Amino acid sequence: MFEELLKNCTLCPRNCKVNRLEGRQGYCGMDSTIRAARAALHMWEEPCISGEKGSGAVFFSGCGLRCSFCQNRDIAIGDSGKEITVERLAEIFLELQGKGAANLNLVTGAHYVPQIICALELARGKGLGLPVVYNSSGYENVKTIRMLEGYVDVYLPDLKYMEPELAAAFSHAEDYPRAAQAAIAEMIRQTGPCQFGEDGYIRRGTIVRHLILPGHTKNSIAVLKYLHQTYGEDIFISVMNQFTPVWKNEKYPELNRKVTWREYEKVLNAAVEFGIGNGYFQEGETAKESFIPAFDYEGV
Ligand code: SF4
């Protein structure tokens, strides 16, 4: 069935309508061949996702958003990543389960959703029982998220921007706020409020992440306000201060530095003022390149 979806691709809000089966690439830079750059136990997600065991993260190559400050640029842009089949992807899922992963964590897979669904079906038939986490930029089409109903237990989307101007400037996606808000609403419709096991791991629910951008605390505060006013304690909000200037940005010089403690504090104070109870906040020095995993094809 997935062939039809790739013939005239509208999987994400770029709606490129290219025929990826014929080798054409859309904005995401990927044709129909699955490419992945790493499949390994990942310890740096939120505690309820990584915990002590680690999250079985599969990092897919390509991205339909491609932010100018991308923290995973090596795999988001260009031809990086190893080519794999749907069958191999299913095997990788089972291998991660065999390594003791707490869950399966699909990182930036929007442009491969049809193939991911096929791989999950195959792996389930062979004993995959892990909760499935869908880790996303938030720039998603609602109809694609609907396809994932019954396959995904935990959604982990970003909400990067409330300001369309900022989304246009940094991600060439003026429609990001509208698209991400609609996608997140669909995710929460599917999962309902967050549920946790006795071991502390999340079993079902939606955790929305927000990465503070240097010089843009107003946007961050607007994101937190929107999420809390709309969803209250049904979701968890994860506020991240780990922004790392990966390369020099000529056009937007504010992106050439880390977030200051003063900025981080301002956003956290707003979170307290709004009464956000279900939140994750980073402590200590986090803006290190070591938080960016090595995309060395491990486990692929
Ligand atoms: S998944 Fe890729 S080809 Fe398809 S609409 Fe999005 S950017 Fe375009």
Short mmCIF file of C-alpha atoms and ligand atoms in Angstrom, two decimals:
data_model
loop_
_atom_site.label_atom_id
_atom_site.label_comp_id
_atom_site.label_asym_id
_atom_site.label_seq_id
_atom_site.Cartn_x
_atom_site.Cartn_y
_atom_site.Cartn_z
CA MET A 1 0.00 0.00 0.00
CA PHE A 2 2.84 2.36 0.73
CA GLU A 3 3.85 2.62 -2.92
CA GLU A 4 0.81 4.79 -3.68
CA LEU A 5 1.70 7.25 -0.92
CA LEU A 6 5.22 7.68 -2.23
CA LYS A 7 4.18 8.20 -5.86
CA ASN A 8 2.79 11.64 -5.18
CA CYS A 9 4.26 12.40 -1.78
CA THR A 10 2.25 14.54 0.62
CA LEU A 11 3.44 12.84 3.79
CA CYS A 12 4.52 16.10 5.43
CA PRO A 13 3.35 19.72 5.14
CA ARG A 14 5.86 20.45 2.36
CA ASN A 15 3.43 18.51 0.13
CA CYS A 16 6.07 18.17 -2.60
CA LYS A 17 3.97 15.76 -4.73
CA VAL A 18 7.10 14.16 -6.18
CA ASN A 19 7.29 10.53 -7.23
CA ARG A 20 9.79 9.17 -4.73
CA LEU A 21 9.40 5.67 -6.17
CA GLU A 22 11.08 6.92 -9.33
CA GLY A 23 13.99 8.21 -7.30
CA ARG A 24 12.79 11.81 -7.08
CA GLN A 25 13.56 13.61 -3.83
CA GLY A 26 11.38 16.15 -2.14
CA TYR A 27 12.33 18.81 0.40
CA CYS A 28 13.33 16.04 2.83
CA GLY A 29 16.07 14.98 0.44
CA MET A 30 14.99 11.33 0.44
CA ASP A 31 13.59 9.08 -2.27
CA SER A 32 11.71 5.92 -1.32
CA THR A 33 14.81 4.07 -0.05
CA ILE A 34 15.02 4.03 3.73
CA ARG A 35 18.26 5.45 5.11
CA ALA A 36 19.23 5.40 8.75
CA ALA A 37 22.40 6.63 10.46
CA ARG A 38 22.25 4.98 13.88
CA ALA A 39 20.25 2.41 15.81
CA ALA A 40 21.40 2.11 19.40
CA LEU A 41 20.45 2.48 23.04
CA HIS A 42 20.12 6.19 23.69
CA MET A 43 20.51 7.53 27.23
CA TRP A 44 19.76 11.22 26.75
CA GLU A 45 16.02 11.37 26.29
CA GLU A 46 13.71 12.36 29.15
CA PRO A 47 14.08 10.06 32.23
CA CYS A 48 10.72 8.38 31.56
CA ILE A 49 11.92 7.41 28.07
CA SER A 50 15.60 6.55 28.52
CA GLY A 51 15.69 5.61 32.20
CA GLU A 52 18.46 3.17 33.14
CA LYS A 53 17.88 0.81 30.24
CA GLY A 54 18.13 3.30 27.40
CA SER A 55 15.73 4.00 24.57
CA GLY A 56 16.11 1.99 21.36
CA ALA A 57 16.59 4.93 19.02
CA VAL A 58 16.59 4.65 15.26
CA PHE A 59 17.85 7.86 13.66
CA PHE A 60 16.47 8.20 10.16
CA SER A 61 18.26 10.29 7.54
CA GLY A 62 16.60 13.27 5.90
CA CYS A 63 14.13 15.78 7.30
CA GLY A 64 11.20 17.70 5.89
CA LEU A 65 11.87 20.71 8.11
CA ARG A 66 15.63 21.36 7.91
CA CYS A 67 16.06 24.21 10.39
CA SER A 68 18.96 26.57 9.88
CA PHE A 69 20.21 25.71 13.39
CA CYS A 70 19.75 21.94 12.99
CA GLN A 71 21.46 20.03 15.80
CA ASN A 72 21.63 16.84 13.72
CA ARG A 73 22.75 18.40 10.47
CA ASP A 74 24.92 15.43 9.50
CA ILE A 75 21.88 13.28 8.95
CA ALA A 76 19.19 15.86 8.23
CA ILE A 77 20.78 17.08 5.05
CA GLY A 78 22.25 15.23 2.10
CA ASP A 79 22.81 11.61 1.35
CA SER A 80 24.12 10.43 4.71
CA GLY A 81 22.86 7.21 6.25
CA LYS A 82 22.95 3.61 5.24
CA GLU A 83 20.35 2.23 2.83
CA ILE A 84 18.17 -0.45 4.39
CA THR A 85 15.10 -2.45 3.40
CA VAL A 86 11.82 -2.65 5.28
CA GLU A 87 12.81 -6.18 6.33
CA ARG A 88 16.13 -4.96 7.73
CA LEU A 89 14.34 -2.16 9.57
CA ALA A 90 12.09 -4.76 11.22
CA GLU A 91 15.20 -6.74 12.22
CA ILE A 92 16.76 -3.60 13.72
CA PHE A 93 13.63 -3.08 15.84
CA LEU A 94 13.95 -6.65 17.15
CA GLU A 95 17.68 -6.26 17.74
CA LEU A 96 17.06 -3.17 19.87
CA GLN A 97 14.49 -5.13 21.85
CA GLY A 98 17.11 -7.88 22.28
CA LYS A 99 19.59 -5.33 23.61
CA GLY A 100 17.17 -4.50 26.42
CA ALA A 101 15.75 -1.19 25.15
CA ALA A 102 12.93 0.26 27.22
CA ASN A 103 11.10 1.28 24.07
CA LEU A 104 11.54 1.78 20.36
CA ASN A 105 12.25 5.40 19.51
CA LEU A 106 11.68 6.46 15.88
CA VAL A 107 13.60 9.70 15.36
CA THR A 108 12.47 11.98 12.50
CA GLY A 109 10.65 9.34 10.50
CA ALA A 110 7.83 11.43 9.00
CA HIS A 111 9.07 10.88 5.45
CA TYR A 112 9.19 7.10 6.03
CA VAL A 113 5.89 6.56 7.84
CA PRO A 114 4.48 4.04 5.32
CA GLN A 115 7.66 1.96 5.41
CA ILE A 116 7.87 2.23 9.22
CA ILE A 117 4.32 0.88 9.52
CA CYS A 118 5.23 -2.11 7.32
CA ALA A 119 8.37 -2.75 9.40
CA LEU A 120 6.40 -2.54 12.66
CA GLU A 121 3.87 -5.06 11.29
CA LEU A 122 6.68 -7.44 10.35
CA ALA A 123 8.48 -7.02 13.67
CA ARG A 124 5.31 -7.44 15.70
CA GLY A 125 4.69 -10.72 13.89
CA LYS A 126 8.12 -11.83 15.12
CA GLY A 127 7.64 -10.82 18.74
CA LEU A 128 8.20 -7.05 19.00
CA GLY A 129 6.43 -5.95 22.15
CA LEU A 130 8.13 -2.66 23.03
CA PRO A 131 6.17 0.57 23.37
CA VAL A 132 6.77 2.69 20.28
CA VAL A 133 7.85 6.34 20.63
CA TYR A 134 7.46 8.66 17.65
CA ASN A 135 10.04 11.44 17.95
CA SER A 136 9.21 14.33 15.65
CA SER A 137 10.00 17.92 14.68
CA GLY A 138 6.27 18.58 15.01
CA TYR A 139 6.07 19.54 11.33
CA GLU A 140 3.60 16.86 10.35
CA ASN A 141 0.45 16.39 8.32
CA VAL A 142 -2.50 15.26 10.43
CA LYS A 143 -3.42 12.55 7.89
CA THR A 144 0.05 11.01 8.28
CA ILE A 145 -0.24 11.03 12.07
CA ARG A 146 -3.65 9.34 11.71
CA MET A 147 -1.94 6.50 9.84
CA LEU A 148 0.14 5.85 12.96
CA GLU A 149 -2.87 5.24 15.21
CA GLY A 150 -2.50 1.81 16.78
CA TYR A 151 1.24 1.71 16.03
CA VAL A 152 2.53 4.50 18.26
CA ASP A 153 2.17 4.56 22.05
CA VAL A 154 4.06 7.72 22.90
CA TYR A 155 4.40 10.85 20.81
CA LEU A 156 7.43 13.06 21.39
CA PRO A 157 6.90 16.09 19.15
CA ASP A 158 8.64 19.44 19.26
CA LEU A 159 6.71 22.67 19.31
CA LYS A 160 9.46 24.97 18.08
CA TYR A 161 7.61 28.14 17.18
CA MET A 162 4.45 30.08 17.90
CA GLU A 163 5.62 32.95 15.70
CA PRO A 164 5.17 32.29 11.93
CA GLU A 165 7.85 34.90 11.15
CA LEU A 166 10.40 33.00 13.20
CA ALA A 167 9.37 29.71 11.59
CA ALA A 168 9.77 31.30 8.16
CA ALA A 169 13.16 32.78 9.01
CA PHE A 170 14.76 29.76 10.67
CA SER A 171 12.97 26.83 9.01
CA HIS A 172 11.47 28.22 5.78
CA ALA A 173 8.11 27.05 7.11
CA GLU A 174 5.77 29.92 7.89
CA ASP A 175 2.99 27.36 8.35
CA TYR A 176 4.90 25.53 11.11
CA PRO A 177 2.85 26.86 14.08
CA ARG A 178 -0.46 25.93 12.47
CA ALA A 179 0.75 22.54 11.19
CA ALA A 180 2.46 21.55 14.45
CA GLN A 181 -0.50 22.61 16.60
CA ALA A 182 -2.88 20.50 14.47
CA ALA A 183 -0.51 17.51 14.52
CA ILE A 184 -0.05 17.71 18.29
CA ALA A 185 -3.84 17.87 18.77
CA GLU A 186 -4.17 14.64 16.77
CA MET A 187 -1.37 12.98 18.74
CA ILE A 188 -3.06 13.82 22.05
CA ARG A 189 -6.43 12.65 20.71
CA GLN A 190 -4.83 9.27 20.06
CA THR A 191 -2.87 8.83 23.26
CA GLY A 192 -4.99 10.59 25.86
CA PRO A 193 -3.29 11.73 29.10
CA CYS A 194 0.16 10.39 29.99
CA GLN A 195 0.27 6.99 31.70
CA PHE A 196 3.36 5.60 33.44
CA GLY A 197 4.34 2.12 34.54
CA GLU A 198 5.47 1.30 38.07
CA ASP A 199 9.04 1.33 36.79
CA GLY A 200 8.67 5.02 35.89
CA TYR A 201 8.66 4.53 32.14
CA ILE A 202 5.95 6.21 30.11
CA ARG A 203 3.57 3.69 28.54
CA ARG A 204 1.25 6.01 26.69
CA GLY A 205 0.91 9.75 26.16
CA THR A 206 2.41 12.82 24.56
CA ILE A 207 5.45 14.76 25.73
CA VAL A 208 5.94 18.04 23.88
CA ARG A 209 9.49 19.37 23.67
CA HIS A 210 10.64 22.88 23.23
CA LEU A 211 14.22 23.93 22.52
CA ILE A 212 14.89 27.49 23.66
CA LEU A 213 16.61 29.50 20.94
CA PRO A 214 19.13 32.18 21.95
CA GLY A 215 17.54 35.62 21.80
CA HIS A 216 13.98 34.27 21.48
CA THR A 217 12.57 33.77 24.96
CA LYS A 218 9.32 35.50 23.91
CA ASN A 219 8.64 32.68 21.46
CA SER A 220 9.44 30.09 24.14
CA ILE A 221 7.09 31.66 26.65
CA ALA A 222 4.31 31.78 24.03
CA VAL A 223 4.86 28.04 23.33
CA LEU A 224 4.57 27.14 27.02
CA LYS A 225 1.49 29.31 27.49
CA TYR A 226 -0.26 27.76 24.48
CA LEU A 227 0.52 24.19 25.54
CA HIS A 228 -0.52 24.66 29.15
CA GLN A 229 -3.69 26.60 28.34
CA THR A 230 -4.72 24.03 25.71
CA TYR A 231 -3.75 20.73 27.32
CA GLY A 232 -3.12 21.44 31.01
CA GLU A 233 -1.80 18.38 32.82
CA ASP A 234 -2.76 15.91 30.06
CA ILE A 235 0.70 16.30 28.56
CA PHE A 236 4.24 16.69 29.80
CA ILE A 237 6.28 19.61 28.56
CA SER A 238 10.02 19.24 28.19
CA VAL A 239 11.96 22.50 28.10
CA MET A 240 15.46 22.16 26.70
CA ASN A 241 18.38 24.56 26.98
CA GLN A 242 20.86 22.42 25.07
CA PHE A 243 20.97 24.58 21.94
CA THR A 244 24.41 24.15 20.39
CA PRO A 245 25.66 26.45 17.62
CA VAL A 246 26.89 23.70 15.31
CA TRP A 247 28.21 25.99 12.58
CA LYS A 248 28.44 29.71 11.92
CA ASN A 249 25.14 31.26 10.92
CA GLU A 250 25.83 34.40 8.87
CA LYS A 251 22.22 35.48 8.47
CA TYR A 252 21.08 35.11 12.09
CA PRO A 253 24.05 35.94 14.34
CA GLU A 254 22.03 35.34 17.53
CA LEU A 255 22.16 31.62 16.65
CA ASN A 256 25.96 31.61 17.01
CA ARG A 257 25.85 31.38 20.79
CA LYS A 258 24.36 29.19 23.50
CA VAL A 259 21.30 30.08 25.55
CA THR A 260 22.33 32.09 28.61
CA TRP A 261 21.30 31.17 32.15
CA ARG A 262 19.40 34.44 32.32
CA GLU A 263 17.34 33.44 29.27
CA TYR A 264 16.74 29.94 30.60
CA GLU A 265 15.69 31.30 33.96
CA LYS A 266 13.24 33.70 32.30
CA VAL A 267 11.53 30.82 30.51
CA LEU A 268 11.47 28.63 33.64
CA ASN A 269 9.99 31.47 35.70
CA ALA A 270 7.22 31.78 33.11
CA ALA A 271 6.58 28.02 33.36
CA VAL A 272 6.22 28.34 37.14
CA GLU A 273 3.96 31.38 36.76
CA PHE A 274 1.68 29.47 34.34
CA GLY A 275 1.48 26.66 36.90
CA ILE A 276 3.02 23.98 34.69
CA GLY A 277 3.32 20.93 36.94
CA ASN A 278 4.10 18.19 34.42
CA GLY A 279 7.41 19.35 33.10
CA TYR A 280 10.98 18.33 32.49
CA PHE A 281 13.65 20.97 32.83
CA GLN A 282 17.33 20.44 32.19
CA GLU A 283 19.83 21.08 34.94
CA GLY A 284 23.48 21.95 34.72
CA GLU A 285 25.66 22.38 31.66
CA THR A 286 23.85 20.77 28.77
CA ALA A 287 24.94 22.67 25.69
CA LYS A 288 27.73 20.36 24.71
CA GLU A 289 28.30 18.75 21.36
CA SER A 290 28.57 15.43 23.20
CA PHE A 291 24.76 15.50 23.47
CA ILE A 292 24.69 15.03 19.71
CA PRO A 293 25.05 11.30 19.04
CA ALA A 294 27.67 9.90 16.66
CA PHE A 295 26.02 9.11 13.34
CA ASP A 296 28.42 6.31 12.54
CA TYR A 297 25.83 3.77 11.33
CA GLU A 298 26.08 1.79 14.58
CA GLY A 299 23.40 -0.89 14.67
CA VAL A 300 22.22 -0.22 11.11
S1 SF4 B 1 8.04 13.64 3.01
FE1 SF4 B 1 9.63 14.62 1.73
S2 SF4 B 1 8.88 14.40 -0.38
FE2 SF4 B 1 7.15 13.98 0.98
S3 SF4 B 1 6.07 15.93 1.19
FE3 SF4 B 1 7.53 15.82 2.90
S4 SF4 B 1 9.43 16.79 2.20
FE4 SF4 B 1 8.13 16.37 0.39
#
